[in-house]
Amino acid sequence: MEIVILAVVIAVVVLGALGGLIVGSRRKKQLPPPPPAAPDITAPPAEPHVGDEAETPREEPRRTIEEVDLPDGSAPVVVEEPPTEAPEIEIPEPTAGRLVRLRTRLSRSQNALGKGLLTLLSREHLDEDTWEEIEDTLLTADVGVQPTQELVERLRERVKVLGTRTPEELRTLLREELITLVGRDMDRAVKTEPEDRKPGIVMVVGVNGTGKTTTTGKLARVLVADGQSVVLGAADTFRAAAADQLQTWGERVGAHTVRGPEAGDPASVAFDAVKEGKEMGANVVLIDTAGRLHTKTGLMDELGKVKRVVEKHAPVDEVLLVLDATTGQNGLVQARVFSEVVDITGIVLTKLDGTAKGGIVVAVQRELGVPVKLIGLGEGADDLAPFEPEAFVDALIGE
């Protein structure tokens, strides 16, 4: 019996030890971490649409249509527009003596003509070779063949009579002969004040690139500086920027601009410009025409049409042909064709500073038989000056 009890106790002890070993080994093994708890997902705020506020809409009290006060229509809503500033009116530089003030710019073209002639005439012996050089100098300066021959012949006679030649005597001699060549007695006034009516009518014509529209704007400044009121007619309807450019020139000096639709009828614009000039009591109407290529017969005919339509109001007082002085003899071809279409009464030479040759003044006057009335000497607003033969020659030959 004791043996049975002992066996039972031993069995219990062995079983307890085995159980402890199993439990200990299980504790040594690391169990995998529990899965993380699922995060609370909050839906993002809705994107604002056109007209929505960026913030989250809040509950607000709403009114019914019966509670909303509607306007009764007795007091119209006035929307105040920001005031627009009128363009500042400029006071142009007086035209009296303007060419004298611009003498420095004009004298830039003196080397080929004035100083060259003085240098040759100052030689101790004036042989045939020297006189040929004088002729070449004049021809190079675009004076033209016939005027050159006339001037050289007169110089030869006067130098022979003069005998001894001091620099001052030569300068006086050359000055007198050049003034005679340029033409002292030609009427160079721009006809803008007819005696029997108002306004005076001036047409400005010329080839593309000669500075015609700019010259028209500068001429408006010249007339305003002389105390005249001006209306501008933008009859160059084929170039998109021409009307805008002319209007800008006009606004600077307070001149009214009449314009039509792009690619519209130029004659109609010119007609309306003269009509408004009459109604406004203006002194002068300046009509800027299209820059026509002289080879386009149809366009040249249209230029004649513009003049005929304008003359239904009154005769055109001036037709000014704008020529680029730097084109030299090529400009004479243009001048000849224009004179056949409309009766040119005066010439405006632009770009006469820098590389231009002063002799073109003589050549173009001989070609058309009309005077140079205005010359442009730069890009400034007041660089258009009435032509004065004495001041012109003085600038060519220098001091």
Tab-separated table of C-alpha atoms in Angstrom:
chain	number	residue	atom	x	y	z
A	1	MET	CA	0.000	0.000	0.000
A	2	GLU	CA	2.815	2.371	0.804
A	3	ILE	CA	4.432	1.544	-2.483
A	4	VAL	CA	1.304	2.589	-4.380
A	5	ILE	CA	1.115	5.925	-2.588
A	6	LEU	CA	4.796	6.623	-3.286
A	7	ALA	CA	4.309	5.882	-6.958
A	8	VAL	CA	1.360	8.244	-7.132
A	9	VAL	CA	3.363	11.059	-5.486
A	10	ILE	CA	6.288	10.589	-7.876
A	11	ALA	CA	3.935	10.696	-10.855
A	12	VAL	CA	2.358	13.904	-9.628
A	13	VAL	CA	5.811	15.540	-9.150
A	14	VAL	CA	6.968	14.473	-12.618
A	15	LEU	CA	3.828	15.804	-14.256
A	16	GLY	CA	4.157	19.150	-12.408
A	17	ALA	CA	7.785	19.548	-13.551
A	18	LEU	CA	6.904	18.807	-17.164
A	19	GLY	CA	4.055	21.326	-17.055
A	20	GLY	CA	6.377	24.052	-15.717
A	21	LEU	CA	8.882	23.438	-18.534
A	22	ILE	CA	6.191	23.729	-21.207
A	23	VAL	CA	4.807	26.965	-19.759
A	24	GLY	CA	8.315	28.497	-19.486
A	25	SER	CA	9.171	27.712	-23.107
A	26	ARG	CA	5.959	29.290	-24.312
A	27	ARG	CA	6.708	32.496	-22.421
A	28	LYS	CA	10.110	32.765	-24.093
A	29	LYS	CA	8.473	32.876	-27.584
A	30	GLN	CA	7.451	36.474	-28.682
A	31	LEU	CA	4.023	36.696	-29.957
A	32	PRO	CA	3.524	38.930	-33.126
A	33	PRO	CA	2.328	42.443	-32.316
A	34	PRO	CA	-1.342	42.953	-32.611
A	35	PRO	CA	-2.470	44.733	-35.795
A	36	PRO	CA	-2.803	48.547	-35.426
A	37	ALA	CA	-6.174	49.905	-34.901
A	38	ALA	CA	-7.774	51.339	-38.045
A	39	PRO	CA	-7.466	55.208	-38.100
A	40	ASP	CA	-10.496	57.356	-38.157
A	41	ILE	CA	-10.756	58.677	-41.751
A	42	THR	CA	-12.300	62.108	-42.054
A	43	ALA	CA	-13.494	63.178	-45.477
A	44	PRO	CA	-11.646	66.333	-46.793
A	45	PRO	CA	-13.608	69.499	-47.104
A	46	ALA	CA	-15.309	69.898	-50.435
A	47	GLU	CA	-13.453	71.982	-53.079
A	48	PRO	CA	-15.080	75.387	-53.528
A	49	HIS	CA	-16.726	75.858	-56.915
A	50	VAL	CA	-17.047	79.036	-58.935
A	51	GLY	CA	-18.861	81.569	-56.804
A	52	ASP	CA	-18.471	79.536	-53.571
A	53	GLU	CA	-16.637	80.786	-50.527
A	54	ALA	CA	-13.433	78.937	-49.591
A	55	GLU	CA	-14.601	78.217	-46.054
A	56	THR	CA	-16.983	75.498	-44.966
A	57	PRO	CA	-20.554	76.709	-45.372
A	58	ARG	CA	-22.361	77.512	-42.179
A	59	GLU	CA	-26.002	77.309	-41.414
A	60	GLU	CA	-27.446	80.797	-41.705
A	61	PRO	CA	-30.976	82.062	-41.451
A	62	ARG	CA	-32.576	82.481	-44.836
A	63	ARG	CA	-35.252	84.936	-45.940
A	64	THR	CA	-38.097	84.178	-48.253
A	65	ILE	CA	-38.677	86.267	-51.355
A	66	GLU	CA	-41.538	88.051	-49.617
A	67	GLU	CA	-39.125	89.274	-46.940
A	68	VAL	CA	-36.580	90.703	-49.415
A	69	ASP	CA	-36.864	94.452	-50.247
A	70	LEU	CA	-36.773	94.840	-54.010
A	71	PRO	CA	-35.953	98.180	-55.727
A	72	ASP	CA	-39.036	100.012	-56.936
A	73	GLY	CA	-37.286	101.418	-60.012
A	74	SER	CA	-37.705	105.043	-58.981
A	75	ALA	CA	-34.000	105.595	-58.266
A	76	PRO	CA	-31.704	104.062	-60.881
A	77	VAL	CA	-28.471	102.590	-59.705
A	78	VAL	CA	-25.564	104.865	-60.645
A	79	VAL	CA	-22.242	103.172	-61.295
A	80	GLU	CA	-19.404	105.622	-60.865
A	81	GLU	CA	-16.642	105.214	-63.410
A	82	PRO	CA	-13.115	106.289	-62.610
A	83	PRO	CA	-12.444	109.730	-64.072
A	84	THR	CA	-10.402	109.692	-67.267
A	85	GLU	CA	-7.664	112.253	-67.454
A	86	ALA	CA	-7.615	114.387	-70.571
A	87	PRO	CA	-4.293	114.254	-72.408
A	88	GLU	CA	-2.037	117.148	-71.540
A	89	ILE	CA	-1.923	119.740	-74.317
A	90	GLU	CA	1.600	120.619	-75.359
A	91	ILE	CA	2.737	124.059	-76.423
A	92	PRO	CA	4.806	123.636	-79.601
A	93	GLU	CA	8.039	125.517	-80.110
A	94	PRO	CA	7.600	128.763	-82.101
A	95	THR	CA	8.415	128.355	-85.785
A	96	ALA	CA	10.118	131.722	-86.218
A	97	GLY	CA	13.835	131.069	-86.558
A	98	ARG	CA	13.393	127.325	-85.976
A	99	LEU	CA	15.731	126.437	-88.833
A	100	VAL	CA	18.450	128.599	-87.294
A	101	ARG	CA	18.051	126.739	-83.998
A	102	LEU	CA	18.316	123.427	-85.837
A	103	ARG	CA	21.399	124.525	-87.733
A	104	THR	CA	23.690	122.048	-85.970
A	105	ARG	CA	21.666	119.105	-87.235
A	106	LEU	CA	21.484	120.516	-90.720
A	107	SER	CA	25.240	121.124	-90.814
A	108	ARG	CA	25.881	117.378	-90.519
A	109	SER	CA	25.367	117.140	-94.295
A	110	GLN	CA	27.741	120.005	-95.074
A	111	ASN	CA	30.938	117.991	-95.653
A	112	ALA	CA	29.986	116.680	-99.086
A	113	LEU	CA	28.944	120.076	-100.411
A	114	GLY	CA	29.872	123.217	-98.524
A	115	LYS	CA	33.234	122.361	-97.020
A	116	GLY	CA	34.240	120.341	-100.069
A	117	LEU	CA	33.615	123.295	-102.364
A	118	LEU	CA	35.454	125.725	-100.104
A	119	THR	CA	38.453	123.422	-99.935
A	120	LEU	CA	38.651	123.124	-103.718
A	121	LEU	CA	38.151	126.830	-104.354
A	122	SER	CA	40.923	127.656	-101.879
A	123	ARG	CA	43.582	125.955	-103.979
A	124	GLU	CA	46.281	128.280	-105.297
A	125	HIS	CA	45.797	127.217	-108.916
A	126	LEU	CA	42.313	126.402	-110.188
A	127	ASP	CA	43.102	124.294	-113.243
A	128	GLU	CA	40.696	122.164	-115.277
A	129	ASP	CA	41.193	119.172	-113.008
A	130	THR	CA	40.125	121.256	-110.017
A	131	TRP	CA	36.985	122.480	-111.768
A	132	GLU	CA	36.134	118.903	-112.662
A	133	GLU	CA	36.477	117.981	-108.988
A	134	ILE	CA	34.118	120.834	-108.136
A	135	GLU	CA	31.608	119.452	-110.638
A	136	ASP	CA	31.965	115.949	-109.173
A	137	THR	CA	31.389	117.326	-105.663
A	138	LEU	CA	28.165	119.003	-106.737
A	139	LEU	CA	26.922	115.937	-108.613
A	140	THR	CA	27.725	113.677	-105.661
A	141	ALA	CA	25.665	115.978	-103.461
A	142	ASP	CA	22.609	115.366	-105.727
A	143	VAL	CA	22.513	118.910	-107.109
A	144	GLY	CA	21.778	117.615	-110.609
A	145	VAL	CA	23.571	117.988	-113.944
A	146	GLN	CA	22.024	121.214	-115.242
A	147	PRO	CA	22.240	123.169	-111.965
A	148	THR	CA	25.840	121.946	-111.509
A	149	GLN	CA	26.904	123.230	-114.901
A	150	GLU	CA	25.269	126.597	-114.234
A	151	LEU	CA	26.925	127.001	-110.842
A	152	VAL	CA	30.394	126.006	-112.044
A	153	GLU	CA	30.184	128.469	-114.942
A	154	ARG	CA	29.239	131.346	-112.647
A	155	LEU	CA	31.950	130.428	-110.145
A	156	ARG	CA	34.607	130.358	-112.860
A	157	GLU	CA	33.639	133.811	-114.068
A	158	ARG	CA	33.548	135.348	-110.594
A	159	VAL	CA	36.820	133.763	-109.475
A	160	LYS	CA	38.520	135.088	-112.629
A	161	VAL	CA	37.243	138.601	-111.933
A	162	LEU	CA	38.051	138.376	-108.229
A	163	GLY	CA	41.718	137.606	-108.773
A	164	THR	CA	43.169	137.073	-105.292
A	165	ARG	CA	40.965	134.876	-103.119
A	166	THR	CA	40.974	135.139	-99.361
A	167	PRO	CA	38.999	132.504	-97.375
A	168	GLU	CA	36.408	135.109	-96.429
A	169	GLU	CA	35.983	136.288	-100.029
A	170	LEU	CA	35.573	132.704	-101.221
A	171	ARG	CA	32.997	131.965	-98.567
A	172	THR	CA	30.984	135.081	-99.465
A	173	LEU	CA	31.169	134.242	-103.157
A	174	LEU	CA	30.078	130.638	-102.642
A	175	ARG	CA	27.279	131.670	-100.283
A	176	GLU	CA	25.819	134.109	-102.806
A	177	GLU	CA	25.928	131.621	-105.656
A	178	LEU	CA	24.387	128.800	-103.615
A	179	ILE	CA	21.546	131.037	-102.419
A	180	THR	CA	20.890	131.992	-106.035
A	181	LEU	CA	20.916	128.310	-106.989
A	182	VAL	CA	18.520	127.341	-104.195
A	183	GLY	CA	16.208	130.233	-105.067
A	184	ARG	CA	15.873	133.295	-102.925
A	185	ASP	CA	12.668	134.663	-104.478
A	186	MET	CA	10.423	131.564	-104.443
A	187	ASP	CA	7.226	131.748	-102.372
A	188	ARG	CA	7.777	129.214	-99.597
A	189	ALA	CA	4.814	130.031	-97.364
A	190	VAL	CA	2.398	127.138	-96.743
A	191	LYS	CA	-0.986	128.351	-98.015
A	192	THR	CA	-3.348	127.742	-95.111
A	193	GLU	CA	-5.369	130.961	-94.900
A	194	PRO	CA	-7.455	131.640	-98.010
A	195	GLU	CA	-8.953	135.115	-97.988
A	196	ASP	CA	-12.526	134.212	-98.898
A	197	ARG	CA	-13.248	131.219	-96.678
A	198	LYS	CA	-12.305	128.879	-93.852
A	199	PRO	CA	-10.786	126.385	-93.444
A	200	GLY	CA	-7.682	126.182	-95.607
A	201	ILE	CA	-7.276	122.681	-97.037
A	202	VAL	CA	-3.884	120.953	-97.220
A	203	MET	CA	-3.299	117.477	-98.655
A	204	VAL	CA	-0.137	115.581	-97.738
A	205	VAL	CA	0.977	112.925	-100.245
A	206	GLY	CA	4.007	110.702	-100.623
A	207	VAL	CA	5.397	107.190	-100.883
A	208	ASN	CA	5.449	104.715	-97.999
A	209	GLY	CA	8.406	105.175	-95.677
A	210	THR	CA	9.033	108.865	-96.291
A	211	GLY	CA	7.604	109.880	-92.910
A	212	LYS	CA	4.367	111.262	-94.357
A	213	THR	CA	2.033	110.668	-91.409
A	214	THR	CA	4.647	111.877	-88.954
A	215	THR	CA	5.194	114.967	-91.100
A	216	THR	CA	1.444	115.663	-91.083
A	217	GLY	CA	1.445	115.511	-87.280
A	218	LYS	CA	4.490	117.768	-87.057
A	219	LEU	CA	2.929	120.212	-89.516
A	220	ALA	CA	-0.090	120.400	-87.211
A	221	ARG	CA	2.299	121.457	-84.449
A	222	VAL	CA	3.818	124.124	-86.724
A	223	LEU	CA	0.366	125.547	-87.492
A	224	VAL	CA	-0.785	125.438	-83.861
A	225	ALA	CA	2.443	127.190	-82.839
A	226	ASP	CA	1.491	129.940	-85.301
A	227	GLY	CA	-1.900	130.345	-83.618
A	228	GLN	CA	-4.111	128.331	-85.999
A	229	SER	CA	-6.728	125.732	-85.110
A	230	VAL	CA	-6.349	122.427	-86.954
A	231	VAL	CA	-8.504	119.432	-87.908
A	232	LEU	CA	-6.705	116.268	-89.056
A	233	GLY	CA	-8.174	113.881	-91.626
A	234	ALA	CA	-6.808	110.309	-91.340
A	235	ALA	CA	-7.417	109.297	-94.964
A	236	ASP	CA	-4.660	106.675	-94.884
A	237	THR	CA	-7.124	103.878	-94.192
A	238	PHE	CA	-4.975	101.078	-95.605
A	239	ARG	CA	-2.310	101.132	-92.894
A	240	ALA	CA	-3.745	100.028	-89.559
A	241	ALA	CA	-1.588	102.209	-87.336
A	242	ALA	CA	-1.770	105.382	-89.459
A	243	ALA	CA	-5.011	106.735	-87.970
A	244	ASP	CA	-3.910	105.958	-84.402
A	245	GLN	CA	-0.559	107.596	-85.015
A	246	LEU	CA	-2.140	110.729	-86.474
A	247	GLN	CA	-4.689	110.959	-83.670
A	248	THR	CA	-1.900	110.788	-81.098
A	249	TRP	CA	-0.133	113.690	-82.810
A	250	GLY	CA	-3.372	115.650	-82.820
A	251	GLU	CA	-4.171	115.036	-79.165
A	252	ARG	CA	-0.799	116.435	-78.145
A	253	VAL	CA	-1.699	119.880	-79.471
A	254	GLY	CA	-5.484	119.766	-79.114
A	255	ALA	CA	-6.259	119.091	-82.784
A	256	HIS	CA	-9.399	117.101	-83.631
A	257	THR	CA	-8.888	113.964	-85.781
A	258	VAL	CA	-11.497	112.609	-88.201
A	259	ARG	CA	-11.057	108.934	-89.018
A	260	GLY	CA	-13.010	106.140	-90.666
A	261	PRO	CA	-13.091	102.338	-90.566
A	262	GLU	CA	-9.968	100.407	-91.436
A	263	ALA	CA	-9.725	99.783	-95.199
A	264	GLY	CA	-12.586	102.247	-95.696
A	265	ASP	CA	-12.935	104.795	-98.469
A	266	PRO	CA	-10.153	107.417	-98.123
A	267	ALA	CA	-12.107	109.986	-100.139
A	268	SER	CA	-15.040	109.692	-97.725
A	269	VAL	CA	-12.782	110.330	-94.726
A	270	ALA	CA	-11.225	113.359	-96.436
A	271	PHE	CA	-14.675	114.710	-97.308
A	272	ASP	CA	-15.900	114.313	-93.711
A	273	ALA	CA	-12.752	115.957	-92.353
A	274	VAL	CA	-13.349	119.105	-94.401
A	275	LYS	CA	-17.033	119.069	-93.440
A	276	GLU	CA	-16.225	118.900	-89.721
A	277	GLY	CA	-13.534	121.514	-90.147
A	278	LYS	CA	-16.145	123.885	-91.536
A	279	GLU	CA	-18.612	123.130	-88.751
A	280	MET	CA	-15.968	123.658	-86.075
A	281	GLY	CA	-14.687	126.874	-87.613
A	282	ALA	CA	-11.158	125.514	-87.854
A	283	ASN	CA	-8.466	127.472	-89.673
A	284	VAL	CA	-6.861	124.486	-91.417
A	285	VAL	CA	-7.731	120.906	-92.372
A	286	LEU	CA	-4.718	118.621	-92.917
A	287	ILE	CA	-5.479	115.442	-94.871
A	288	ASP	CA	-3.006	112.572	-94.557
A	289	THR	CA	-3.371	110.291	-97.587
A	290	ALA	CA	-2.205	106.721	-98.035
A	291	GLY	CA	1.485	106.138	-98.784
A	292	ARG	CA	1.028	104.983	-102.312
A	293	LEU	CA	3.672	103.202	-104.348
A	294	HIS	CA	4.220	105.328	-107.421
A	295	THR	CA	4.181	102.207	-109.619
A	296	LYS	CA	0.590	101.320	-108.647
A	297	THR	CA	-1.478	103.152	-111.252
A	298	GLY	CA	-4.793	102.274	-109.593
A	299	LEU	CA	-3.710	103.683	-106.259
A	300	MET	CA	-2.427	106.856	-107.889
A	301	ASP	CA	-5.800	107.276	-109.585
A	302	GLU	CA	-7.451	106.929	-106.206
A	303	LEU	CA	-5.289	109.749	-104.902
A	304	GLY	CA	-6.682	111.927	-107.677
A	305	LYS	CA	-10.172	110.856	-106.595
A	306	VAL	CA	-9.520	112.016	-103.023
A	307	LYS	CA	-8.590	115.465	-104.304
A	308	ARG	CA	-11.674	115.677	-106.552
A	309	VAL	CA	-14.014	114.648	-103.730
A	310	VAL	CA	-12.499	117.177	-101.318
A	311	GLU	CA	-12.926	119.919	-103.887
A	312	LYS	CA	-16.700	119.432	-103.713
A	313	HIS	CA	-16.350	121.487	-100.525
A	314	ALA	CA	-13.709	123.955	-101.662
A	315	PRO	CA	-10.468	124.081	-103.662
A	316	VAL	CA	-7.418	122.413	-102.129
A	317	ASP	CA	-5.012	125.195	-101.160
A	318	GLU	CA	-1.840	123.106	-100.819
A	319	VAL	CA	-0.683	119.680	-101.984
A	320	LEU	CA	2.556	118.937	-100.164
A	321	LEU	CA	4.715	116.094	-101.457
A	322	VAL	CA	6.834	114.437	-98.745
A	323	LEU	CA	10.178	113.102	-99.989
A	324	ASP	CA	12.923	111.280	-98.125
A	325	ALA	CA	16.075	113.361	-98.657
A	326	THR	CA	18.301	110.297	-98.247
A	327	THR	CA	16.896	108.676	-101.418
A	328	GLY	CA	18.555	111.355	-103.574
A	329	GLN	CA	17.824	111.121	-107.292
A	330	ASN	CA	15.434	108.192	-106.774
A	331	GLY	CA	13.081	110.585	-105.052
A	332	LEU	CA	12.845	112.622	-108.239
A	333	VAL	CA	11.168	109.718	-110.046
A	334	GLN	CA	8.522	109.606	-107.316
A	335	ALA	CA	8.099	113.376	-107.483
A	336	ARG	CA	7.565	113.297	-111.224
A	337	VAL	CA	4.793	110.668	-111.051
A	338	PHE	CA	2.977	112.378	-108.191
A	339	SER	CA	3.042	115.702	-110.000
A	340	GLU	CA	1.243	114.072	-112.931
A	341	VAL	CA	-1.636	112.908	-110.706
A	342	VAL	CA	-2.154	115.942	-108.477
A	343	ASP	CA	-0.850	119.448	-108.806
A	344	ILE	CA	2.012	119.536	-106.310
A	345	THR	CA	2.375	123.021	-104.799
A	346	GLY	CA	5.193	122.417	-102.325
A	347	ILE	CA	7.766	119.901	-101.168
A	348	VAL	CA	8.623	118.630	-97.701
A	349	LEU	CA	12.089	117.084	-97.448
A	350	THR	CA	12.421	114.763	-94.460
A	351	LYS	CA	15.548	113.173	-92.952
A	352	LEU	CA	17.757	115.987	-94.231
A	353	ASP	CA	20.202	115.544	-91.362
A	354	GLY	CA	22.918	112.894	-91.215
A	355	THR	CA	23.587	111.117	-94.500
A	356	ALA	CA	21.304	113.268	-96.676
A	357	LYS	CA	22.942	115.361	-99.359
A	358	GLY	CA	21.866	118.993	-99.372
A	359	GLY	CA	21.898	119.296	-103.154
A	360	ILE	CA	18.581	117.420	-103.386
A	361	VAL	CA	16.864	120.704	-102.483
A	362	VAL	CA	18.053	122.219	-105.767
A	363	ALA	CA	17.372	119.108	-107.851
A	364	VAL	CA	13.796	118.527	-106.739
A	365	GLN	CA	12.859	122.174	-107.190
A	366	ARG	CA	14.209	122.083	-110.730
A	367	GLU	CA	12.375	118.813	-111.424
A	368	LEU	CA	8.939	120.012	-110.305
A	369	GLY	CA	9.219	123.745	-110.609
A	370	VAL	CA	7.805	124.165	-107.099
A	371	PRO	CA	9.609	125.249	-103.927
A	372	VAL	CA	10.777	123.267	-100.952
A	373	LYS	CA	8.598	124.683	-98.167
A	374	LEU	CA	9.464	122.552	-95.147
A	375	ILE	CA	12.392	120.374	-94.115
A	376	GLY	CA	12.610	117.694	-91.432
A	377	LEU	CA	15.855	117.554	-89.502
A	378	GLY	CA	15.361	114.773	-86.969
A	379	GLU	CA	12.979	112.622	-84.941
A	380	GLY	CA	11.903	115.269	-82.435
A	381	ALA	CA	8.358	116.634	-82.397
A	382	ASP	CA	9.533	120.146	-83.308
A	383	ASP	CA	12.187	119.169	-85.862
A	384	LEU	CA	10.079	120.252	-88.847
A	385	ALA	CA	11.076	123.753	-89.929
A	386	PRO	CA	10.015	126.237	-92.619
A	387	PHE	CA	12.686	126.305	-95.304
A	388	GLU	CA	14.842	129.435	-95.295
A	389	PRO	CA	17.426	129.567	-98.130
A	390	GLU	CA	19.920	131.792	-96.276
A	391	ALA	CA	19.907	129.696	-93.111
A	392	PHE	CA	20.118	126.526	-95.190
A	393	VAL	CA	23.171	127.680	-97.140
A	394	ASP	CA	24.885	129.011	-94.015
A	395	ALA	CA	24.511	125.586	-92.429
A	396	LEU	CA	25.950	123.899	-95.530
A	397	ILE	CA	29.125	125.972	-95.807
A	398	GLY	CA	29.650	126.465	-92.061
A	399	GLU	CA	31.417	129.365	-90.405
